[in-house]
Structure formats: C-alpha cells, structure tokens
mmCIF file of C-alpha atoms in Angstrom:
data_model
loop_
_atom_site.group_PDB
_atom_site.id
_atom_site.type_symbol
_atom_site.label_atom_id
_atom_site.label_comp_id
_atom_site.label_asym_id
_atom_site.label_seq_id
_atom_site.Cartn_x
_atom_site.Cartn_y
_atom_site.Cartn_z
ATOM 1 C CA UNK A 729 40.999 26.933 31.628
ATOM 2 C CA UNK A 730 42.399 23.315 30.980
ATOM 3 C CA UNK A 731 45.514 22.902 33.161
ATOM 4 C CA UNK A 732 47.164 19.402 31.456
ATOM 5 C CA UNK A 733 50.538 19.564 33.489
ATOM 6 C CA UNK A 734 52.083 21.317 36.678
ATOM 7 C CA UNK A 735 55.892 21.513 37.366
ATOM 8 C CA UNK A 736 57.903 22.270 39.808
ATOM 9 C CA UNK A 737 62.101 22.541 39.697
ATOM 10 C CA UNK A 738 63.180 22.070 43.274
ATOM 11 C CA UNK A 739 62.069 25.321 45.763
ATOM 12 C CA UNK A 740 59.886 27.492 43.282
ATOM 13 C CA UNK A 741 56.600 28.302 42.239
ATOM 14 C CA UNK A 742 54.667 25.559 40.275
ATOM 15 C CA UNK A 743 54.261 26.390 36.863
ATOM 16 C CA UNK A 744 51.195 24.850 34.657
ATOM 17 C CA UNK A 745 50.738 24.183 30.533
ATOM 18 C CA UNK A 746 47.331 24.317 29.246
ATOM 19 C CA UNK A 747 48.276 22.184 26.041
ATOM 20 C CA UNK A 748 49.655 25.634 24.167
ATOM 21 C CA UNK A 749 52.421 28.127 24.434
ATOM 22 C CA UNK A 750 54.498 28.108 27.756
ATOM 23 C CA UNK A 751 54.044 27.467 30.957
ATOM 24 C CA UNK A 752 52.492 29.656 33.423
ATOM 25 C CA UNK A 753 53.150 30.663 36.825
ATOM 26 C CA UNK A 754 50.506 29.373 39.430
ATOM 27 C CA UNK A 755 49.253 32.808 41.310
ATOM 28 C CA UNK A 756 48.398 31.406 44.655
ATOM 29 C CA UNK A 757 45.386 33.890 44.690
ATOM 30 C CA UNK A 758 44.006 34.525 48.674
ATOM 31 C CA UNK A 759 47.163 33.146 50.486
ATOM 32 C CA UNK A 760 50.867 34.838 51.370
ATOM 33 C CA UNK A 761 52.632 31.576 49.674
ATOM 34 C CA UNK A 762 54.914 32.277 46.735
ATOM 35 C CA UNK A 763 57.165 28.987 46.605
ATOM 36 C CA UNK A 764 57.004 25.446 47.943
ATOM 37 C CA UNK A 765 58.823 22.239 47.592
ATOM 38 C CA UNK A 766 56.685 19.687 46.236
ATOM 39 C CA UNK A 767 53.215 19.369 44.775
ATOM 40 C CA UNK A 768 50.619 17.038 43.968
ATOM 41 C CA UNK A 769 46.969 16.877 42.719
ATOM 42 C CA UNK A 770 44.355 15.224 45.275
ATOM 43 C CA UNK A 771 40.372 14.848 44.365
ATOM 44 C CA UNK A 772 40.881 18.050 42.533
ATOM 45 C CA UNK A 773 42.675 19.936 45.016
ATOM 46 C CA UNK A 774 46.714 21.374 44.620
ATOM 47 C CA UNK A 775 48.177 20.155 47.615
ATOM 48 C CA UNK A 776 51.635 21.996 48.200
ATOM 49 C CA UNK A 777 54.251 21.180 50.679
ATOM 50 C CA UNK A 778 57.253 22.724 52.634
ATOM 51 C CA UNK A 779 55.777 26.342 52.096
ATOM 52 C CA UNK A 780 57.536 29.676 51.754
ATOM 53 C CA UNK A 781 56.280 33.321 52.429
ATOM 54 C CA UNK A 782 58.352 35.864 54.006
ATOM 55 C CA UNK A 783 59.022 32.490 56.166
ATOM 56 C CA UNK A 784 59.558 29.056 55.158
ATOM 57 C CA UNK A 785 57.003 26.387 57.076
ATOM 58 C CA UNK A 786 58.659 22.986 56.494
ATOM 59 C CA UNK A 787 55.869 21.701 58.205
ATOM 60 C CA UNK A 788 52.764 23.078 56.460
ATOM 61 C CA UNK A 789 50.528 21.512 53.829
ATOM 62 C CA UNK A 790 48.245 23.756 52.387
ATOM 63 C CA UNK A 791 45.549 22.883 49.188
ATOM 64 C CA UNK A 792 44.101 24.717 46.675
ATOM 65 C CA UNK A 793 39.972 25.676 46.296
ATOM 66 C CA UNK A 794 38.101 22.647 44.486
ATOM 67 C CA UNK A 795 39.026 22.842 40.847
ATOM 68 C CA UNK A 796 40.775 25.942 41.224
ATOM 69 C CA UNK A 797 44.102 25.368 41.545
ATOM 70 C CA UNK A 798 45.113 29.165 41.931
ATOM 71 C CA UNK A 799 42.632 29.835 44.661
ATOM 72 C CA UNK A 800 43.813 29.318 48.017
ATOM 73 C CA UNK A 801 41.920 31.392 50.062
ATOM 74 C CA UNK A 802 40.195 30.158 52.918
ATOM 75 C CA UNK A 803 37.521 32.688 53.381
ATOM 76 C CA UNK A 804 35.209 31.387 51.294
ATOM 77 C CA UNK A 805 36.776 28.324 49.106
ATOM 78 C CA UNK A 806 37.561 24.530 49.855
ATOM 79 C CA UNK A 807 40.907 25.659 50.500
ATOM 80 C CA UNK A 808 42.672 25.330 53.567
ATOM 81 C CA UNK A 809 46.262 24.000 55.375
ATOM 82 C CA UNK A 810 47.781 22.361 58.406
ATOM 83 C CA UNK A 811 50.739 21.633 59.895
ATOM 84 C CA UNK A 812 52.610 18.634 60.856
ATOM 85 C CA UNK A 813 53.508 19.387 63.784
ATOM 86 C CA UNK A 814 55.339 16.004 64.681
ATOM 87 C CA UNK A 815 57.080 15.471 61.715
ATOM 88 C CA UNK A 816 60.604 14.537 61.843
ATOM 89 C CA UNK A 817 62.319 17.233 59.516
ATOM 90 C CA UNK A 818 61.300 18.903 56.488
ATOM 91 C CA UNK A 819 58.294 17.553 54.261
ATOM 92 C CA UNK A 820 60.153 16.504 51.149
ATOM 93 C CA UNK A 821 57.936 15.079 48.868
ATOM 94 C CA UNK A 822 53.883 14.438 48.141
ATOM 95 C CA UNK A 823 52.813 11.794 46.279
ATOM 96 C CA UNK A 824 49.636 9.811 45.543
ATOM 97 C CA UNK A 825 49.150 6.250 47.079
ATOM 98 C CA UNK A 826 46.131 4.498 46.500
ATOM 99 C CA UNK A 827 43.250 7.151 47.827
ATOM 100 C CA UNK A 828 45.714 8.514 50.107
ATOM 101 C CA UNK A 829 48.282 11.174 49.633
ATOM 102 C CA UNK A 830 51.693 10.205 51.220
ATOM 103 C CA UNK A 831 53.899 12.655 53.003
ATOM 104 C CA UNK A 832 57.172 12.172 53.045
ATOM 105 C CA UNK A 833 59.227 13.977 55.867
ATOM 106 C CA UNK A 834 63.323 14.011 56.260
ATOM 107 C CA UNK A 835 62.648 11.065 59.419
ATOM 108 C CA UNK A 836 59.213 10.119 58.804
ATOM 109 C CA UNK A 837 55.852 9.031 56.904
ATOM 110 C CA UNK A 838 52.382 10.087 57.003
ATOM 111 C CA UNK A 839 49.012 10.453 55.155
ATOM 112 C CA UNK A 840 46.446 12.635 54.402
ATOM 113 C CA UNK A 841 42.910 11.475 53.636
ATOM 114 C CA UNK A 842 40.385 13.000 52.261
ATOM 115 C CA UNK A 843 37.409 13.188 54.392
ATOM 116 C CA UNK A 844 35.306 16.139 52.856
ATOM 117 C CA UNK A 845 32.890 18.457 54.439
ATOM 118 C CA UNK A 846 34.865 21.761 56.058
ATOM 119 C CA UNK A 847 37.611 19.593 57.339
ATOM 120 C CA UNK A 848 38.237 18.389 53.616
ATOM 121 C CA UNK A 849 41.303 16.348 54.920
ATOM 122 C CA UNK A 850 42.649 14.553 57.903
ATOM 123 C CA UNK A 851 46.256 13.608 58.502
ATOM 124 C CA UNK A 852 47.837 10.922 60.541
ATOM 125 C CA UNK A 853 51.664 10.039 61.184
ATOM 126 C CA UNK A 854 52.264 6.293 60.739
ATOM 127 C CA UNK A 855 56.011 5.300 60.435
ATOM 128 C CA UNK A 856 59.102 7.656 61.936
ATOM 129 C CA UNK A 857 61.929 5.450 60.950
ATOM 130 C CA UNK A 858 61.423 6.453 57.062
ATOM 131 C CA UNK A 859 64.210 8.666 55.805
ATOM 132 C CA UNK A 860 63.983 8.756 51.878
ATOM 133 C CA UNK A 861 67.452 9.973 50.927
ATOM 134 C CA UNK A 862 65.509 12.707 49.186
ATOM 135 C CA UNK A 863 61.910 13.873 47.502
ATOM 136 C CA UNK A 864 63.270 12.375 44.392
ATOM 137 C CA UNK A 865 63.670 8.743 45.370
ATOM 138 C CA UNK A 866 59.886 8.535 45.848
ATOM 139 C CA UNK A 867 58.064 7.017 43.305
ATOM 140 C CA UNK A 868 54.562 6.026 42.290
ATOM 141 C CA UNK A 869 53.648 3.037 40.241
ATOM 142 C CA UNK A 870 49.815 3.147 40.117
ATOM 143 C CA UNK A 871 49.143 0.850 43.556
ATOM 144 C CA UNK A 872 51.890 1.142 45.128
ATOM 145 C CA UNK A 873 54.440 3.962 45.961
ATOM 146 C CA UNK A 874 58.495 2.760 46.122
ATOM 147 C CA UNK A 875 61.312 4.699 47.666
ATOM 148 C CA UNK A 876 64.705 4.512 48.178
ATOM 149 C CA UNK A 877 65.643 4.617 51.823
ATOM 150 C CA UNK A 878 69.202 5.341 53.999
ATOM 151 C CA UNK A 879 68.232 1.425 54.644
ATOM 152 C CA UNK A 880 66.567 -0.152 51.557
ATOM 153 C CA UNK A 881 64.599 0.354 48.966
ATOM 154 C CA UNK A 882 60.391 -0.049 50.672
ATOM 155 C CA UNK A 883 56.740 0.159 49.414
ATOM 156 C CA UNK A 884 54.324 1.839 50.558
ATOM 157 C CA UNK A 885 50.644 0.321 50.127
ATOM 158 C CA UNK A 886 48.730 3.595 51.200
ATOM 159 C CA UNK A 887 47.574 2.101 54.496
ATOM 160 C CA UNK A 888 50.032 1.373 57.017
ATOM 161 C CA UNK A 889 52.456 -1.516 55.591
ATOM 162 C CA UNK A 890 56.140 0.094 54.743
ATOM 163 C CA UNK A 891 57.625 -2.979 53.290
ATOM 164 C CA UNK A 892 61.226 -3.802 52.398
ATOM 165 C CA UNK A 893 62.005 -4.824 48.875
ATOM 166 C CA UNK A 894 65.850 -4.128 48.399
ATOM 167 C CA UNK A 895 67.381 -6.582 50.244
ATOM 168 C CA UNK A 896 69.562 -7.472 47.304
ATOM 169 C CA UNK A 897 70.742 -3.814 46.916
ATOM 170 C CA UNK A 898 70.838 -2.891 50.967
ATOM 171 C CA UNK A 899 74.158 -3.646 52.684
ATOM 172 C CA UNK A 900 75.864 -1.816 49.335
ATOM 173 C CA UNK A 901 73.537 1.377 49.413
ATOM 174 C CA UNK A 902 74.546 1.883 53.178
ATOM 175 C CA UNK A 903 78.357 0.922 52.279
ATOM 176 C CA UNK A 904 78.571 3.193 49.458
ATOM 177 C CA UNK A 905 76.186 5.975 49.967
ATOM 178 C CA UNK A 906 77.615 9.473 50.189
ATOM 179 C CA UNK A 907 75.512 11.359 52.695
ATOM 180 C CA UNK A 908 76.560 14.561 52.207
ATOM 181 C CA UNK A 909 75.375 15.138 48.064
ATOM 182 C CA UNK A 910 71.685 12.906 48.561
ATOM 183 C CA UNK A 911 70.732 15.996 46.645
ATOM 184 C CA UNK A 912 72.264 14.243 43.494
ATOM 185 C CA UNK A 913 69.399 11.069 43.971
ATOM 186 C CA UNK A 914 66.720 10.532 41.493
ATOM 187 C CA UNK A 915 64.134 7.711 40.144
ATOM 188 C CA UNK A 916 62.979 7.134 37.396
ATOM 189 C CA UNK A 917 59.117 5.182 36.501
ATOM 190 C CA UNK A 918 59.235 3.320 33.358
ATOM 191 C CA UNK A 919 55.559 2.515 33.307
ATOM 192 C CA UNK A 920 55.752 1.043 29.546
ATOM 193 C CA UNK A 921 58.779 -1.421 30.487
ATOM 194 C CA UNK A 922 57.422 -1.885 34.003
ATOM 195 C CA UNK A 923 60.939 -0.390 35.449
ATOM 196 C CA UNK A 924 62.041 1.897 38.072
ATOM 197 C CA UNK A 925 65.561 3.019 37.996
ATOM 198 C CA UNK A 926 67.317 4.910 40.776
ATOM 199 C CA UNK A 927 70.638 6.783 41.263
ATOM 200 C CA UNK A 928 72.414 7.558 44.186
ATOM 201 C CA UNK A 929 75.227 9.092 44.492
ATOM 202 C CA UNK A 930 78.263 6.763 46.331
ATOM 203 C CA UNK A 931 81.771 7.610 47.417
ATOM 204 C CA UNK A 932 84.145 7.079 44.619
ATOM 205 C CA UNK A 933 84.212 8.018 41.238
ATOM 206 C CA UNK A 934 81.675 5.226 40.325
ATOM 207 C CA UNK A 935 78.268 5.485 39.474
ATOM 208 C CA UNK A 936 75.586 3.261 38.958
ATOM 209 C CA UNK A 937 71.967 3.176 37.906
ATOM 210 C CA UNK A 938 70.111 0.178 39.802
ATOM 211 C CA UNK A 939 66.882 -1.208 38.135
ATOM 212 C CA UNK A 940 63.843 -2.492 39.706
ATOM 213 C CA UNK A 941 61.100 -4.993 37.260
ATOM 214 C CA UNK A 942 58.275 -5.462 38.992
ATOM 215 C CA UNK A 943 54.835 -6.949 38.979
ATOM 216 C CA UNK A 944 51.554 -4.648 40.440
ATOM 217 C CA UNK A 945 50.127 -7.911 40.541
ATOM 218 C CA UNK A 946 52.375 -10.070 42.634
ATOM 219 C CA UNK A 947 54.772 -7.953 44.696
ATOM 220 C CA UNK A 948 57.241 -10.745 45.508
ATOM 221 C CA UNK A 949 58.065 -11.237 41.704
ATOM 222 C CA UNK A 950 60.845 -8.289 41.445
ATOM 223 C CA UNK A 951 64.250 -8.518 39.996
ATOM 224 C CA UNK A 952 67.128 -6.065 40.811
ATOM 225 C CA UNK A 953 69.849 -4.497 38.375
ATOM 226 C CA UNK A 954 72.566 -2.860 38.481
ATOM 227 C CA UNK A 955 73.731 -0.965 35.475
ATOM 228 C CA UNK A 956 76.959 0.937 35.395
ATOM 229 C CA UNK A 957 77.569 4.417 33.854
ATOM 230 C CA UNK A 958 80.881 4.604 32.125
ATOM 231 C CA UNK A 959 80.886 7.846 31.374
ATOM 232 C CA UNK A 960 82.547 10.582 34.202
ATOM 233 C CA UNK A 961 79.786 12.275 34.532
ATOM 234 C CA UNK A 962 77.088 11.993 37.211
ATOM 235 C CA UNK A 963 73.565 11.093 35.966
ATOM 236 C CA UNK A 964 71.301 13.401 37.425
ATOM 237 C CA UNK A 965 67.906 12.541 36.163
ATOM 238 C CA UNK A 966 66.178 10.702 33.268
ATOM 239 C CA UNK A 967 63.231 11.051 30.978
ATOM 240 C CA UNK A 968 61.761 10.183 27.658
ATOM 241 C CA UNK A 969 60.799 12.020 24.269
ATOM 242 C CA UNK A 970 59.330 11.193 20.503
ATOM 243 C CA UNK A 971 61.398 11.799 17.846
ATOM 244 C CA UNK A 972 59.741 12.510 15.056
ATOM 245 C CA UNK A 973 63.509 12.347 12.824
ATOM 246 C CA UNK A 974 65.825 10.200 12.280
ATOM 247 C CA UNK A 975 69.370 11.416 13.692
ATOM 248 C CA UNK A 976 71.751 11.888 10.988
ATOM 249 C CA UNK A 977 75.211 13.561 11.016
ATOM 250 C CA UNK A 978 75.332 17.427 10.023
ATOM 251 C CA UNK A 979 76.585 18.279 6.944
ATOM 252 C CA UNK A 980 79.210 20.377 6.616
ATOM 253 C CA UNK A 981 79.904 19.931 10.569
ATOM 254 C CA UNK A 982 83.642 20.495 11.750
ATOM 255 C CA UNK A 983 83.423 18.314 14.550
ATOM 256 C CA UNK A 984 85.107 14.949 14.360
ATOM 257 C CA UNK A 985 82.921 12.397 14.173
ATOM 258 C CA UNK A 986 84.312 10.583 17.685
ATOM 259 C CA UNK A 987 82.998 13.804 18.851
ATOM 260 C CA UNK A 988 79.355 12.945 18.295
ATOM 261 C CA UNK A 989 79.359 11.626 22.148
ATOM 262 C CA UNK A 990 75.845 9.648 21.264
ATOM 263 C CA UNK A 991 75.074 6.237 20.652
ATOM 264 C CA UNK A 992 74.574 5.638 16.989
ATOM 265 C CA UNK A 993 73.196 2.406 16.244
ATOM 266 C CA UNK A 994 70.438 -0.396 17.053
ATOM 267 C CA UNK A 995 67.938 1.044 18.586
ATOM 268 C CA UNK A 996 68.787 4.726 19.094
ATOM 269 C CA UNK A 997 68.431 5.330 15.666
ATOM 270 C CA UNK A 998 64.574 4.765 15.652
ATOM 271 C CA UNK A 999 61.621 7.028 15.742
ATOM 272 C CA UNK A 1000 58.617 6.729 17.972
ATOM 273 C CA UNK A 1001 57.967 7.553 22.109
ATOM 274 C CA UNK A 1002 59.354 6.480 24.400
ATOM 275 C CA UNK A 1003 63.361 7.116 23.681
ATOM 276 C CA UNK A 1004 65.099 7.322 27.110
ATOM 277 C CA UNK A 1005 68.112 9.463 28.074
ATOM 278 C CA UNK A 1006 69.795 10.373 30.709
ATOM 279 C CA UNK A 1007 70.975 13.678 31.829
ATOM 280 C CA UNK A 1008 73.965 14.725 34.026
ATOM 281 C CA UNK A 1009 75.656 17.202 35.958
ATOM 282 C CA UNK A 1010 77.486 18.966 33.187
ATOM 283 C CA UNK A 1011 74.679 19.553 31.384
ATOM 284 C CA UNK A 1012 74.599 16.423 28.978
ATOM 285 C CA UNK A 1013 71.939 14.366 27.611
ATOM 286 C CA UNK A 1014 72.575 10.747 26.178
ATOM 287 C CA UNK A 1015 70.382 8.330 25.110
ATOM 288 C CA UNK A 1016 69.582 4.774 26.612
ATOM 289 C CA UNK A 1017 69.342 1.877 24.731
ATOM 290 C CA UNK A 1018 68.482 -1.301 26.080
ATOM 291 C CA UNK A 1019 70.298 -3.223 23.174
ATOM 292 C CA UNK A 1020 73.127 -0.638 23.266
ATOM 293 C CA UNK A 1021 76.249 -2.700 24.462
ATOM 294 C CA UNK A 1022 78.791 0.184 24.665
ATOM 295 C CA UNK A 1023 78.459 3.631 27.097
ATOM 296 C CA UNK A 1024 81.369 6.250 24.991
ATOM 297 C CA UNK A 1025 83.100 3.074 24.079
ATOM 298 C CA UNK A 1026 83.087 1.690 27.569
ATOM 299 C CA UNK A 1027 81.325 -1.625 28.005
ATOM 300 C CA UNK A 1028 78.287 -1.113 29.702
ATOM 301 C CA UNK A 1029 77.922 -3.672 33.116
ATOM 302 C CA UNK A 1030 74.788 -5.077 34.456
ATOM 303 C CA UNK A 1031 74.427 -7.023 37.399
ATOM 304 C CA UNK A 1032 71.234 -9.499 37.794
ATOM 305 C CA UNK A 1033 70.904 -11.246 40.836
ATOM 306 C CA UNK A 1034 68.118 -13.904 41.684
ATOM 307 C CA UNK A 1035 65.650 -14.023 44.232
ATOM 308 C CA UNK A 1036 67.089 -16.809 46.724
ATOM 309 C CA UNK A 1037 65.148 -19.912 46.723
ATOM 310 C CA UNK A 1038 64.871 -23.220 48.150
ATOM 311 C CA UNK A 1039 63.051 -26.396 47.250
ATOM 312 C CA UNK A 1040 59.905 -26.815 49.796
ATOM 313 C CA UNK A 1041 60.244 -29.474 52.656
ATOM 314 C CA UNK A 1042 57.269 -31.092 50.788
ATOM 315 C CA UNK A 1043 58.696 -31.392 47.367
ATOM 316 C CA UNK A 1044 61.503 -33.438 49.234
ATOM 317 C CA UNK A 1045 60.877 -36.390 47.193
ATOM 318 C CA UNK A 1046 62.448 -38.253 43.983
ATOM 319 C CA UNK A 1047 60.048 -35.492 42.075
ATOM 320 C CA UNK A 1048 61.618 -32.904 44.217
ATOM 321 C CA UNK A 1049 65.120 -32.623 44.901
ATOM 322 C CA UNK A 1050 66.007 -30.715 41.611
ATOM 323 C CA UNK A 1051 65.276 -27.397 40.377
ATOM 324 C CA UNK A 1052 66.082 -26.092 36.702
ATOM 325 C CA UNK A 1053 67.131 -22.379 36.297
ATOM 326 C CA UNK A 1054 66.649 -20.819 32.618
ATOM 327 C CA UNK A 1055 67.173 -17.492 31.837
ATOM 328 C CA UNK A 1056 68.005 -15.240 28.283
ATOM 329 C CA UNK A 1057 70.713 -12.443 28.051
ATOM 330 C CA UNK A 1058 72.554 -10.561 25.175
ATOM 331 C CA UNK A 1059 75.779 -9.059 25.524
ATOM 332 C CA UNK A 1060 79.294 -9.938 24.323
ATOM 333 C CA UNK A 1061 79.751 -12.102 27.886
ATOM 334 C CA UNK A 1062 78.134 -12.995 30.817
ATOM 335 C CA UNK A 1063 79.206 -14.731 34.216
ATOM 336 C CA UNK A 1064 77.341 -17.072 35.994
ATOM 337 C CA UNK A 1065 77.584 -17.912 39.834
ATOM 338 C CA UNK A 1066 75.979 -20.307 42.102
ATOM 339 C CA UNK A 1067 76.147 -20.936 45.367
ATOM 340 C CA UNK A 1068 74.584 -24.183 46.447
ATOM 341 C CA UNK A 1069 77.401 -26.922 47.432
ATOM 342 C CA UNK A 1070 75.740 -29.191 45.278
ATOM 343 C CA UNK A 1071 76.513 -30.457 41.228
ATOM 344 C CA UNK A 1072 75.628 -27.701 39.164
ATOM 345 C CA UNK A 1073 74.809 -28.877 35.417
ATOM 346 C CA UNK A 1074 74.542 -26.343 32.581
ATOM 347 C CA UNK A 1075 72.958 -28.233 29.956
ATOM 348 C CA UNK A 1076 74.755 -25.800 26.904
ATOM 349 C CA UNK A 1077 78.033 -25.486 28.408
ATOM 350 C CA UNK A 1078 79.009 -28.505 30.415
ATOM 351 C CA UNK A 1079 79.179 -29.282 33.859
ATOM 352 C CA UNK A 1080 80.925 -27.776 36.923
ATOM 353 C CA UNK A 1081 80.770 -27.832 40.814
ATOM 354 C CA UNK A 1082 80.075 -25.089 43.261
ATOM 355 C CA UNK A 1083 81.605 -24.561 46.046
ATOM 356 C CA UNK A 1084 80.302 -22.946 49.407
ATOM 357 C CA UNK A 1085 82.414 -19.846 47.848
ATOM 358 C CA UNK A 1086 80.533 -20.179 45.106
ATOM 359 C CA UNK A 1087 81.614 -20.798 41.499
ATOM 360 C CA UNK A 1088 82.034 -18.436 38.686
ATOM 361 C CA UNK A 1089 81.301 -19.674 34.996
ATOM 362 C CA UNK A 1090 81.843 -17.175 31.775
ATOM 363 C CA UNK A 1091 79.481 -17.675 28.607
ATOM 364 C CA UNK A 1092 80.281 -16.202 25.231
ATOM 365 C CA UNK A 1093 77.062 -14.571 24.108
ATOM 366 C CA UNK A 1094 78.944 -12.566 20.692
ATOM 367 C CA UNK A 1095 76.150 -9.872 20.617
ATOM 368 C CA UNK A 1096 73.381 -12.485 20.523
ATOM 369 C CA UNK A 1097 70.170 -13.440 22.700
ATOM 370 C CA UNK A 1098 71.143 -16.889 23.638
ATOM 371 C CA UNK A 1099 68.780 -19.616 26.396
ATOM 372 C CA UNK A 1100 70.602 -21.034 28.818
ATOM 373 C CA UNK A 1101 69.070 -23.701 31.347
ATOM 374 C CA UNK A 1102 70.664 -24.753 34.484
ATOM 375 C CA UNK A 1103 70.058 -27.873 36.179
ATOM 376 C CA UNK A 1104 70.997 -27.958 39.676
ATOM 377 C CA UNK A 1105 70.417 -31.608 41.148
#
C-alpha cells in the first residue's frame, strides 16, 4: 500500500489517501492510541503528538514501525514513544526542520533527532520562551520553519537559533491580538509565490491577512504585508485548487447576480493550479486574486513597509550620501511616506520635504503597474 497523503482536522485520528477513493482511517495497530493532535512523517516513521486513549498525554510523542505507518507496537517493530516531561504545556504542533523534527509546546521548543539503533530518536528542549499562538501558525518552508509568536513572528533553523523576523508586524500583533480565540490563527505556505500569509484574530471587528516574501537564500531579504479583509467574515484558513472550467453564471439561476459573492474578473476567471481562496467562519470560500482590486466591492488595503536602512559610515563620501528607492505597484492609489528629515525627490511626481513626522505623498496609479524612483539626497 502507497499512502500519498495523511490528514488530520484538529483532535482526531489521521486519515490517509492512497491516490484513489477516500480517505482511510489510520488503525494504530499494537498501541491503545485512537486520536492525537498533530502528525508528521520522519525517516519513514508517523510521529504523532498530544496523544489520546482512555487518557489524553499532552506530553507524549509516540512513532509508528519503519514504513508502517499503522504499526505501533513496540514488541517487536521500530516503534516506540516518550514523553516530554519538561515541556511547558501541551505539544501543539510537529513539524519538519532541516533533519530535525521540531516540537512545538504551548511555552516552549524542542527537537527530536533521529539517532537509530533501539533508541531510534533522542529529544532535547532548547528554547522555553516560545509560545506559538497555536499549531497552526507553524510553518515550514523547506530550510527553515517560521511561526507566529505572542511576540513576533521567528525562524527556526533546526539547530538551536530561534530568530526574530517580525519586527515590522510586532508591537501591533501584541496590541491587537485577542488571546482568548488564538484558536481562529492560521498560515498559509505559498511555495510557488515564495509567500507565507498568516491570520490572527485581533480585538475589533477588523481582520487582516499579513504576508511574508522571503528568500531561502538570504534570510535578511523579507518584506512584510498587510492585506485587509473587507468582508465580515473571519478568514479561517486558505488553500489552493485546479480548475479545470471556466466559471460562468448558471443558466436559468434565480439568484441576482450581486448575489454571486465571487470575484469575477482578471485573474479569477482562469484555469490552471494554483487558484487561492480563502475560507471563513461561516462556511464561505472566496477566491484570491493578486490583481483583484476589490474584496465584495470593498477596496482591498495593503500595507508594504521597508526594511529600515542607512547609508554605511564608509560610503560617507560625495559617492555616498544619496540613496535611490524604486519600487512598482498597481492599484487605483497608493501613499508614500518617508521619514528621513532630509529633501525627498520623487523623480515622477515632484519634489517634497519630510519631516521628522514623516511625510505622506498620494500617487494615482488608475489600475495600472506604474515605476516610481525616489531619490533621497
């Protein structure tokens, strides 16, 4: 038997697809488990975490027989399971980083390493000031694993370096964050676009999506978004599909057409993988499209901010004492602000001066991609 995917919807038993009719519950052969929180697949093991029996261990780890992933019996398999036993809350969520598998608690972080012979793996605590604001905010990118924090947004590099990378997004996540529905969080990996998208929920009736572009190859070249979601509901999760149709309006339908409640031009109207959407609490699904200017009629905002830089004490020469700034955007507007206390001159639009409030300048973009440079001298 071919197992090609295993899921798992919040406390349950994982379920696996074999490429063919429906999915299949895993029968945890040899072992008193029948649920667990969160899964993941190491050197062809099922690791499973925050166990239930009769019980619930929120503490225990247990893995599968070699290649067997319904064979956990540890009479006479590779199977076997341990327990954290100074883990800060509740394991929440497993995940792959690097050879490692990560283990993320309510209050801490720790790995488990694969080390073969009857031991098969070894486990070690490295960080107890990590609290993800859930097992969804954890997310793996291929070499590195990212996670929104009560704090920040960190990565994790599979050995022992937790670094920060939200400082942009930080003192609004802990101004905003509602503690008491972290249940609602969720990321999202783009791995075609190179994106990661969380959501988490905030007091208010606002919500927002905040995007993460990043580079596996140079870790300090990120950029931070913040995309709001018009619509009432609360995003709950996101995903992609293939059409293989175009979308077209039923015939005959009673509905009004304003009633549609989808996005219905540009690029939503293609076919091909991957189409985003977006689902929320009400059951909904709508579809994202990155040239899509409009959310149910409600202009959509994003906010880009820049990386703060400086010009090097050795550049501080005639060659050095200016720096140019050019970016693209599309959109019906866009606002600019600098902060620099220095002549600020936009070589498209004119000139104007920042103040140590900073200054706030409004381009009219009419739909299109338009260049802008800015020379600040």
């Amino acid at each position: 038997m071919t197992i090609k995917l295993i899921g798992l919807l919040d406390v349950d038993k994982p379920r696996y697809w074999t490429g063919a009719n429906r999915f299949v519950d895993l029968s945890f052969t040899g072992t008193s488990i029948t649920k667990c929180r969160t899964v993941e697949i190491v050197r062809d093991h099922l690791v499973v975490g925050d166990v239930y029996d009769s019980s619930r261990f929120e503490h225990q780890i247990s893995w599968s027989d070699t290649g067997n992933f319904n064979e956990f019996s540890t009479a006479t398999t590779n199977a076997g399971s341990m327990l954290f036993t100074d883990a800060e809350g509740a394991i929440v969520r497993l995940v792959r980083a690097g050879d490692r598998l990560a283990v993320f608690t309510e209050r801490s972080l720790a790995t488990l390493t694969y080390v073969g012979g009857s031991t098969i793996f070894a486990a070690e605590t490295l960080d107890r000031g990590v609290t993800p604001l859930s097992g969804n905010s954890v997310v793996d990118i291929g070499p590195f694993v990212l996670f929104a924090d009560r704090e920040n947004i960190f990565m994790f590099d599979g050995t022992r370096l937790v670094q920060p990378l939200g400082d942009f997004v930080s003192s609004e996540l802990r101004d905003t964050l509602d503690h008491d529905s972290l249940d609602q969080t969720f990321a999202f990996h783009d791995n075609i676009d190179r994106v990661v998208y969380w959501m988490w929920p905030r007091v208010g009736s606002s919500y927002y999506i905040y995007s993460l572009d990043y580079n596996v190859y140079d870790v300090r070249d990120i950029r931070f978004g913040r995309i709001k979601f018009s619509n009432s509901d609360i995003p709950t999760c996101m995903g992609t599909f293939s059409r293989d149709a175009f979308i077209s309006w039923a015939n005959g339908g009673t509905d009004p057409w304003t009633d549609a409640k989808i996005a219905w031009e540009e690029g939503t109207t293609e076919l091909g993988y991957p189409i985003k959407v977006v689902g929320t609490s009400n059951g909904k699904t709508f579809l994202w499209d990155d040239a899509y200017m409009n959310d149910d009629s409600e202009p959509i905002e994003h906010d880009f901010t820049t990386e703060q830089f400086v010009v090097p004490q050795l550049l501080e020469s005639m060659l050095g004492r200016w720096l140019q700034v050019e970016f693209e955007a599309q959109g019906t507007d866009v606002d600019i602000e600098v902060n620099t206390q220095k002549n600020v001159q936009d070589s498209t639009e004119g000139t104007f001066v920042s103040s140590s409030d900073g200054e706030n300048k409004n381009v009219i973009l009419d739909g299109d991609w338009k260049r802008y440079k800015i020379d600040i001298d």
